[in-house]
Tab-separated table of C-alpha atoms in Angstrom:
chain	number	residue	atom	x	y	z
O	87	MET	CA	-5.164	21.953	-9.465
O	88	SER	CA	-5.518	19.717	-12.519
O	89	LEU	CA	-5.612	21.380	-15.928
O	90	ARG	CA	-5.087	18.335	-18.181
O	91	SER	CA	-7.797	17.015	-20.464
O	92	LEU	CA	-9.343	13.767	-19.284
O	93	ASP	CA	-10.063	10.738	-21.441
O	94	PRO	CA	-13.747	9.847	-20.895
O	95	ARG	CA	-12.938	6.157	-21.601
O	96	ALA	CA	-10.315	5.895	-18.854
O	97	PRO	CA	-11.503	3.578	-16.097
O	98	TRP	CA	-11.101	6.078	-13.212
O	99	VAL	CA	-12.732	8.987	-15.088
O	100	ILE	CA	-16.360	9.524	-14.085
O	101	SER	CA	-18.989	11.604	-15.829
O	102	THR	CA	-21.099	13.988	-13.740
O	103	HIS	CA	-23.457	14.772	-16.657
O	104	ASP	CA	-26.504	13.297	-14.833
O	105	LEU	CA	-26.078	15.773	-11.962
O	106	GLY	CA	-26.056	18.882	-14.114
O	107	ARG	CA	-25.142	21.893	-11.978
O	108	ARG	CA	-28.161	21.566	-9.737
O	109	PRO	CA	-27.100	21.700	-6.072
O	110	GLY	CA	-28.686	18.855	-4.163
O	111	SER	CA	-28.806	16.432	-7.061
O	112	MET	CA	-27.100	13.170	-6.232
O	113	ARG	CA	-26.349	9.722	-7.620
O	114	THR	CA	-24.573	6.633	-6.395
O	115	LEU	CA	-22.242	4.262	-8.225
O	116	ALA	CA	-20.701	0.894	-7.323
O	117	PRO	CA	-18.170	0.175	-10.045
O	118	THR	CA	-15.347	-2.378	-9.918
O	119	LEU	CA	-12.254	-0.799	-11.492
O	120	PRO	CA	-8.737	-2.064	-12.256
O	121	ALA	CA	-6.109	-0.913	-9.748
O	122	PRO	CA	-3.703	1.693	-11.125
O	123	VAL	CA	0.030	0.908	-11.427
O	124	ASP	CA	2.559	1.624	-8.642
O	125	LEU	CA	0.070	1.664	-5.781
O	126	ALA	CA	2.455	0.528	-3.018
O	127	VAL	CA	4.728	1.590	-0.210
O	128	GLY	CA	7.817	-0.419	0.739
O	129	MET	CA	6.843	-4.064	1.231
O	130	ILE	CA	3.110	-4.006	0.464
O	131	GLY	CA	0.708	-2.696	-2.145
O	132	VAL	CA	-2.299	-3.231	-4.393
O	133	PRO	CA	-1.401	-5.368	-7.413
O	134	LYS	CA	-1.714	-3.649	-10.785
O	135	ASP	CA	-5.099	-4.293	-12.449
O	136	ALA	CA	-6.540	-5.994	-9.318
O	137	ASP	CA	-10.269	-5.473	-8.832
O	138	VAL	CA	-11.027	-2.412	-6.714
O	139	GLU	CA	-14.613	-2.350	-5.496
O	140	LEU	CA	-15.998	1.167	-5.064
O	141	ASP	CA	-19.103	2.549	-3.435
O	142	ILE	CA	-19.361	6.203	-4.468
O	143	ARG	CA	-21.822	9.053	-3.959
O	144	LEU	CA	-21.656	12.034	-6.284
O	145	GLU	CA	-23.391	15.126	-5.002
O	146	ALA	CA	-23.750	18.478	-6.748
O	147	VAL	CA	-23.043	21.432	-4.477
O	148	MET	CA	-22.714	25.171	-5.185
O	149	GLU	CA	-18.935	25.066	-5.904
O	150	GLY	CA	-18.727	21.731	-7.671
O	151	VAL	CA	-19.240	18.011	-7.165
O	152	LEU	CA	-18.623	16.364	-3.802
O	153	VAL	CA	-17.441	12.781	-4.121
O	154	THR	CA	-17.721	10.548	-1.043
O	155	GLY	CA	-16.880	6.923	-1.118
O	156	THR	CA	-15.345	3.696	0.108
O	157	ALA	CA	-12.919	1.445	-1.762
O	158	GLN	CA	-11.909	-2.137	-1.110
O	159	ALA	CA	-8.809	-3.601	-2.710
O	160	PRO	CA	-6.600	-6.667	-2.288
O	161	LEU	CA	-3.064	-6.299	-0.932
O	162	THR	CA	0.037	-8.376	-1.589
O	163	GLY	CA	3.480	-8.040	-0.118
O	164	GLU	CA	5.827	-9.588	2.359
O	165	CYS	CA	6.153	-9.590	6.123
O	166	SER	CA	8.654	-7.029	7.350
O	167	ARG	CA	9.795	-9.398	10.141
O	168	CYS	CA	10.128	-12.799	8.427
O	169	LEU	CA	9.830	-11.918	4.710
O	170	ALA	CA	7.018	-14.450	4.184
O	171	PRO	CA	4.556	-13.565	1.433
O	172	LEU	CA	1.280	-12.151	2.672
O	173	THR	CA	-2.059	-11.183	1.272
O	174	SER	CA	-4.882	-9.197	2.807
O	175	GLU	CA	-7.423	-6.527	1.922
O	176	ILE	CA	-7.680	-2.832	2.581
O	177	GLU	CA	-10.752	-0.685	2.867
O	178	VAL	CA	-10.412	3.125	2.691
O	179	ASP	CA	-12.820	6.006	2.866
O	180	PHE	CA	-12.364	9.182	0.818
O	181	GLN	CA	-14.063	12.490	0.218
O	182	GLU	CA	-13.104	15.188	-2.268
O	183	LEU	CA	-14.699	18.282	-3.732
O	184	TYR	CA	-14.117	18.794	-7.471
O	185	PHE	CA	-14.578	22.452	-8.298
O	186	TYR	CA	-16.437	23.741	-11.370
O	187	SER	CA	-13.991	26.601	-11.956
O	188	ALA	CA	-10.406	27.514	-11.142
O	189	GLU	CA	-11.594	30.861	-9.637
O	190	ASP	CA	-13.332	28.984	-6.779
O	191	ALA	CA	-10.566	26.424	-6.312
O	192	GLY	CA	-7.377	26.695	-4.318
O	193	GLU	CA	-3.916	25.754	-5.497
O	194	ASP	CA	-4.177	22.066	-4.461
O	195	ASP	CA	-7.869	21.567	-5.205
O	196	LEU	CA	-9.133	19.352	-8.013
O	197	LEU	CA	-11.158	20.668	-10.947
O	198	LEU	CA	-13.823	19.097	-13.068
O	199	ASP	CA	-12.799	18.769	-16.714
O	200	GLY	CA	-16.085	19.824	-18.244
O	201	GLU	CA	-18.393	17.162	-16.790
O	202	LEU	CA	-15.600	14.687	-16.044
O	203	LEU	CA	-13.637	13.995	-12.895
O	204	ASP	CA	-10.630	11.763	-12.298
O	205	LEU	CA	-11.048	9.661	-9.177
O	206	GLU	CA	-7.627	7.968	-9.368
O	207	PRO	CA	-5.561	10.601	-7.492
O	208	VAL	CA	-8.079	10.659	-4.632
O	209	PHE	CA	-8.138	6.865	-4.423
O	210	ARG	CA	-4.332	6.673	-4.677
O	211	ASP	CA	-3.835	9.163	-1.809
O	212	ALA	CA	-6.337	7.357	0.420
O	213	VAL	CA	-4.749	3.935	-0.166
O	214	VAL	CA	-1.092	4.995	0.141
O	215	LEU	CA	-1.813	6.830	3.393
O	216	ALA	CA	-3.560	3.766	4.832
O	217	LEU	CA	-0.946	1.147	3.864
O	218	PRO	CA	1.175	-0.188	6.740
O	219	LEU	CA	4.836	0.863	6.576
O	220	SER	CA	5.896	-2.425	8.269
O	221	PRO	CA	3.373	-5.110	7.334
O	222	VAL	CA	3.461	-8.320	9.379
O	223	CYS	CA	2.049	-11.778	8.706
O	224	GLY	CA	0.850	-11.863	12.324
O	225	GLU	CA	1.234	-9.673	15.395
O	226	ASP	CA	3.166	-12.500	17.093
O	227	CYS	CA	5.579	-13.071	14.139
O	228	PRO	CA	9.008	-13.721	15.697
O	229	GLY	CA	10.893	-12.776	12.524
O	230	LEU	CA	14.189	-14.228	11.322
O	231	CYS	CA	17.108	-15.626	13.330
O	232	ALA	CA	19.852	-13.020	13.463
O	233	GLU	CA	22.517	-15.751	13.251
O	234	CYS	CA	21.386	-18.013	10.418
O	235	GLY	CA	18.369	-16.256	8.822
O	236	VAL	CA	15.875	-19.103	9.347
O	237	ARG	CA	12.248	-18.145	9.973
O	238	LEU	CA	11.828	-18.497	13.727
O	239	ALA	CA	8.187	-19.471	13.383
O	240	GLU	CA	9.255	-22.522	11.339
O	241	ALA	CA	12.322	-23.336	13.445
O	242	GLY	CA	10.369	-23.649	16.670
O	243	PRO	CA	11.027	-22.443	20.232
O	244	ASP	CA	14.150	-24.645	20.703
O	245	HIS	CA	16.152	-22.914	17.941
O	246	ARG	CA	19.488	-21.859	19.421
O	247	HIS	CA	23.083	-21.153	18.491
O	248	GLU	CA	26.090	-21.736	20.692
O	249	THR	CA	27.687	-18.357	21.057
O	250	ALA	CA	30.638	-17.409	23.145
O	251	ASP	CA	31.277	-13.927	24.415
O	252	PRO	CA	34.199	-12.691	22.258
O	253	ARG	CA	35.841	-11.234	25.345
O	254	TRP	CA	36.277	-14.807	26.719
O	255	ALA	CA	37.193	-16.478	23.422
O	256	ALA	CA	40.894	-16.763	24.322
O	257	LEU	CA	40.030	-18.751	27.487
O	258	GLN	CA	37.817	-21.200	25.591
O	259	GLY	CA	40.803	-23.317	24.542
O	260	LEU	CA	41.988	-23.612	28.155
O	261	VAL	CA	38.719	-25.175	29.316
O	262	VAL	CA	38.924	-27.862	26.628
O	263	GLU	CA	42.525	-28.691	27.533
O	264	GLN	CA	41.722	-29.054	31.237
O	265	GLU	CA	38.837	-31.405	30.498
O	266	ASP	CA	41.142	-33.557	28.381
O	267	ASP	CA	43.731	-33.710	31.210
O	268	GLN	CA	41.136	-34.847	33.776
O	269	GLU	CA	39.881	-37.666	31.552
O	270	GLY	CA	43.377	-39.163	31.022
Protein backbone atom coordinates (compact mmCIF):
# COMPACT_ATOMS: atom_id res chain seq x y z
CA MET A 1 0.00 0.00 0.00
CA SER A 2 1.48 3.31 -1.06
CA LEU A 3 0.95 6.31 1.22
CA ARG A 4 3.52 8.74 -0.24
CA SER A 5 2.50 11.90 -2.06
CA LEU A 6 3.04 11.73 -5.82
CA ASP A 7 4.59 14.45 -7.97
CA PRO A 8 2.12 15.13 -10.82
CA ARG A 9 5.05 16.13 -13.09
CA ALA A 10 6.87 12.80 -12.68
CA PRO A 11 6.88 10.89 -15.98
CA TRP A 12 5.29 7.68 -14.63
CA VAL A 13 2.56 9.49 -12.65
CA ILE A 14 -0.77 9.54 -14.50
CA SER A 15 -3.83 11.63 -13.73
CA THR A 16 -7.23 9.92 -13.60
CA HIS A 17 -9.11 13.25 -13.39
CA ASP A 18 -10.93 12.65 -16.72
CA LEU A 19 -12.48 9.44 -15.37
CA GLY A 20 -14.01 10.99 -12.29
CA ARG A 21 -15.36 8.25 -10.06
CA ARG A 22 -17.91 7.08 -12.59
CA PRO A 23 -17.71 3.28 -12.98
CA GLY A 24 -17.56 2.37 -16.64
CA SER A 25 -15.79 5.52 -17.78
CA MET A 26 -12.61 4.73 -19.68
CA ARG A 27 -9.76 6.34 -21.59
CA THR A 28 -6.71 5.11 -23.43
CA LEU A 29 -3.19 6.53 -23.52
CA ALA A 30 -0.12 5.72 -25.62
CA PRO A 31 2.74 7.66 -24.03
CA THR A 32 6.46 7.10 -24.55
CA LEU A 33 8.20 7.44 -21.19
CA PRO A 34 11.86 7.31 -20.06
CA ALA A 35 12.86 4.00 -18.48
CA PRO A 36 13.44 4.18 -14.73
CA VAL A 37 16.90 3.51 -13.25
CA ASP A 38 18.03 0.01 -12.16
CA LEU A 39 15.62 -1.97 -14.30
CA ALA A 40 17.77 -5.08 -14.72
CA VAL A 41 18.52 -8.57 -13.48
CA GLY A 42 21.99 -10.07 -13.70
CA MET A 43 23.31 -9.69 -17.24
CA ILE A 44 20.44 -7.87 -18.99
CA GLY A 45 18.17 -4.90 -18.47
CA VAL A 46 16.44 -1.82 -19.84
CA PRO A 47 18.90 1.09 -20.16
CA LYS A 48 18.12 4.11 -17.99
CA ASP A 49 16.07 6.76 -19.84
CA ALA A 50 15.49 4.47 -22.86
CA ASP A 51 12.15 5.05 -24.60
CA VAL A 52 9.40 2.81 -23.21
CA GLU A 53 6.34 2.71 -25.45
CA LEU A 54 3.11 2.18 -23.53
CA ASP A 55 -0.40 1.34 -24.60
CA ILE A 56 -2.64 1.85 -21.55
CA ARG A 57 -6.35 1.64 -20.79
CA LEU A 58 -7.64 3.35 -17.64
CA GLU A 59 -11.05 2.16 -16.52
CA ALA A 60 -13.05 3.42 -13.53
CA VAL A 61 -14.59 0.62 -11.48
CA MET A 62 -16.44 0.63 -8.15
CA GLU A 63 -13.29 0.19 -6.00
CA GLY A 64 -10.86 2.33 -7.99
CA VAL A 65 -9.15 2.56 -11.37
CA LEU A 66 -8.18 -0.55 -13.31
CA VAL A 67 -5.06 -0.05 -15.42
CA THR A 68 -4.44 -2.53 -18.23
CA GLY A 69 -1.59 -2.15 -20.64
CA THR A 70 1.34 -3.27 -22.72
CA ALA A 71 4.87 -1.88 -22.63
CA GLN A 72 7.71 -2.26 -25.12
CA ALA A 73 11.27 -1.44 -24.15
CA PRO A 74 14.77 -2.02 -25.51
CA LEU A 75 17.14 -4.40 -23.71
CA THR A 76 20.92 -4.37 -23.49
CA GLY A 77 23.22 -6.82 -21.80
CA GLU A 78 25.62 -9.63 -22.49
CA CYS A 79 25.30 -13.27 -23.43
CA SER A 80 25.58 -15.54 -20.42
CA ARG A 81 27.48 -18.14 -22.49
CA CYS A 82 30.01 -16.13 -24.52
CA LEU A 83 29.81 -12.66 -22.87
CA ALA A 84 29.18 -10.96 -26.24
CA PRO A 85 27.13 -7.75 -26.06
CA LEU A 86 23.51 -8.20 -27.05
CA THR A 87 20.50 -6.03 -27.68
CA SER A 88 16.86 -6.95 -28.07
CA GLU A 89 13.40 -5.78 -27.07
CA ILE A 90 10.91 -6.87 -24.48
CA GLU A 91 7.14 -6.59 -24.49
CA VAL A 92 5.20 -7.07 -21.27
CA ASP A 93 1.54 -6.97 -20.34
CA PHE A 94 0.34 -5.65 -17.00
CA GLN A 95 -2.89 -5.08 -15.11
CA GLU A 96 -3.36 -3.44 -11.74
CA LEU A 97 -6.24 -2.06 -9.70
CA TYR A 98 -5.51 1.21 -7.90
CA PHE A 99 -7.94 1.58 -5.00
CA TYR A 100 -9.69 4.83 -4.08
CA SER A 101 -9.38 4.24 -0.33
CA ALA A 102 -7.22 2.27 2.08
CA GLU A 103 -10.35 0.69 3.63
CA ASP A 104 -11.05 -1.21 0.38
CA ALA A 105 -7.41 -2.07 -0.30
CA GLY A 106 -5.37 -4.94 1.05
CA GLU A 107 -1.88 -4.69 2.51
CA ASP A 108 -0.04 -5.05 -0.85
CA ASP A 109 -2.56 -3.17 -3.00
CA LEU A 110 -1.83 0.18 -4.61
CA LEU A 111 -3.77 3.34 -3.81
CA LEU A 112 -4.62 6.39 -5.84
CA ASP A 113 -3.06 9.56 -4.48
CA GLY A 114 -6.07 11.82 -4.97
CA GLU A 115 -6.52 11.52 -8.74
CA LEU A 116 -2.95 10.38 -9.42
CA LEU A 117 -1.48 6.92 -9.84
CA ASP A 118 2.15 5.82 -10.15
CA LEU A 119 2.60 3.32 -12.96
CA GLU A 120 6.33 2.75 -12.40
CA PRO A 121 6.11 -0.05 -9.75
CA VAL A 122 3.65 -2.01 -11.91
CA PHE A 123 5.84 -1.60 -15.01
CA ARG A 124 8.99 -2.47 -13.04
CA ASP A 125 7.47 -5.68 -11.64
CA ALA A 126 6.23 -6.78 -15.07
CA VAL A 127 9.61 -6.19 -16.75
CA VAL A 128 11.81 -7.70 -14.04
CA LEU A 129 9.69 -10.85 -13.93
CA ALA A 130 9.90 -11.19 -17.73
CA LEU A 131 13.67 -10.68 -18.08
CA PRO A 132 15.69 -13.82 -18.85
CA LEU A 133 18.00 -14.89 -16.02
CA SER A 134 20.53 -16.30 -18.52
CA PRO A 135 20.26 -14.28 -21.74
CA VAL A 136 21.94 -15.74 -24.83
CA CYS A 137 22.97 -14.17 -28.13
CA GLY A 138 21.53 -17.22 -29.91
CA GLU A 139 20.08 -20.57 -28.87
CA ASP A 140 23.02 -22.30 -30.56
CA CYS A 141 25.71 -20.15 -28.86
CA PRO A 142 28.57 -22.53 -27.97
CA GLY A 143 29.98 -20.22 -25.28
CA LEU A 144 33.64 -19.84 -24.30
CA CYS A 145 36.46 -22.38 -24.44
CA ALA A 146 37.06 -23.71 -20.92
CA GLU A 147 40.83 -23.88 -21.59
CA CYS A 148 41.69 -20.53 -23.17
CA GLY A 149 38.51 -18.41 -22.92
CA VAL A 150 38.16 -17.71 -26.65
CA ARG A 151 34.62 -17.41 -28.04
CA LEU A 152 33.94 -20.78 -29.64
CA ALA A 153 31.68 -19.22 -32.29
CA GLU A 154 34.65 -17.15 -33.52
CA ALA A 155 37.25 -19.91 -33.12
CA GLY A 156 35.41 -22.34 -35.37
CA PRO A 157 34.67 -26.05 -35.11
CA ASP A 158 38.37 -27.09 -35.30
CA HIS A 159 39.34 -25.33 -32.04
CA ARG A 160 41.10 -27.91 -29.87
CA HIS A 161 43.68 -28.16 -27.10
CA GLU A 162 46.08 -31.04 -26.59
CA THR A 163 45.28 -32.37 -23.17
CA ALA A 164 46.74 -35.34 -21.45
CA ASP A 165 44.98 -37.27 -18.74
CA PRO A 166 46.87 -36.27 -15.54
CA ARG A 167 46.86 -39.90 -14.42
CA TRP A 168 49.09 -40.78 -17.41
CA ALA A 169 51.31 -37.67 -17.27
CA ALA A 170 54.29 -39.59 -15.78
CA LEU A 171 54.29 -41.99 -18.74
CA GLN A 172 54.29 -39.21 -21.32
CA GLY A 173 58.07 -38.77 -21.07
CA LEU A 174 58.64 -42.49 -21.73
CA VAL A 175 56.80 -42.38 -25.05
CA VAL A 176 58.96 -39.48 -26.28
CA GLU A 177 62.18 -41.27 -25.27
CA GLN A 178 61.19 -44.47 -27.09
CA GLU A 179 60.41 -42.59 -30.28
CA ASP A 180 63.83 -40.92 -30.11
CA ASP A 181 65.54 -44.33 -29.68
CA GLN A 182 63.78 -45.81 -32.71
CA GLU A 183 64.80 -42.92 -34.97
CA GLY A 184 68.53 -43.24 -34.12
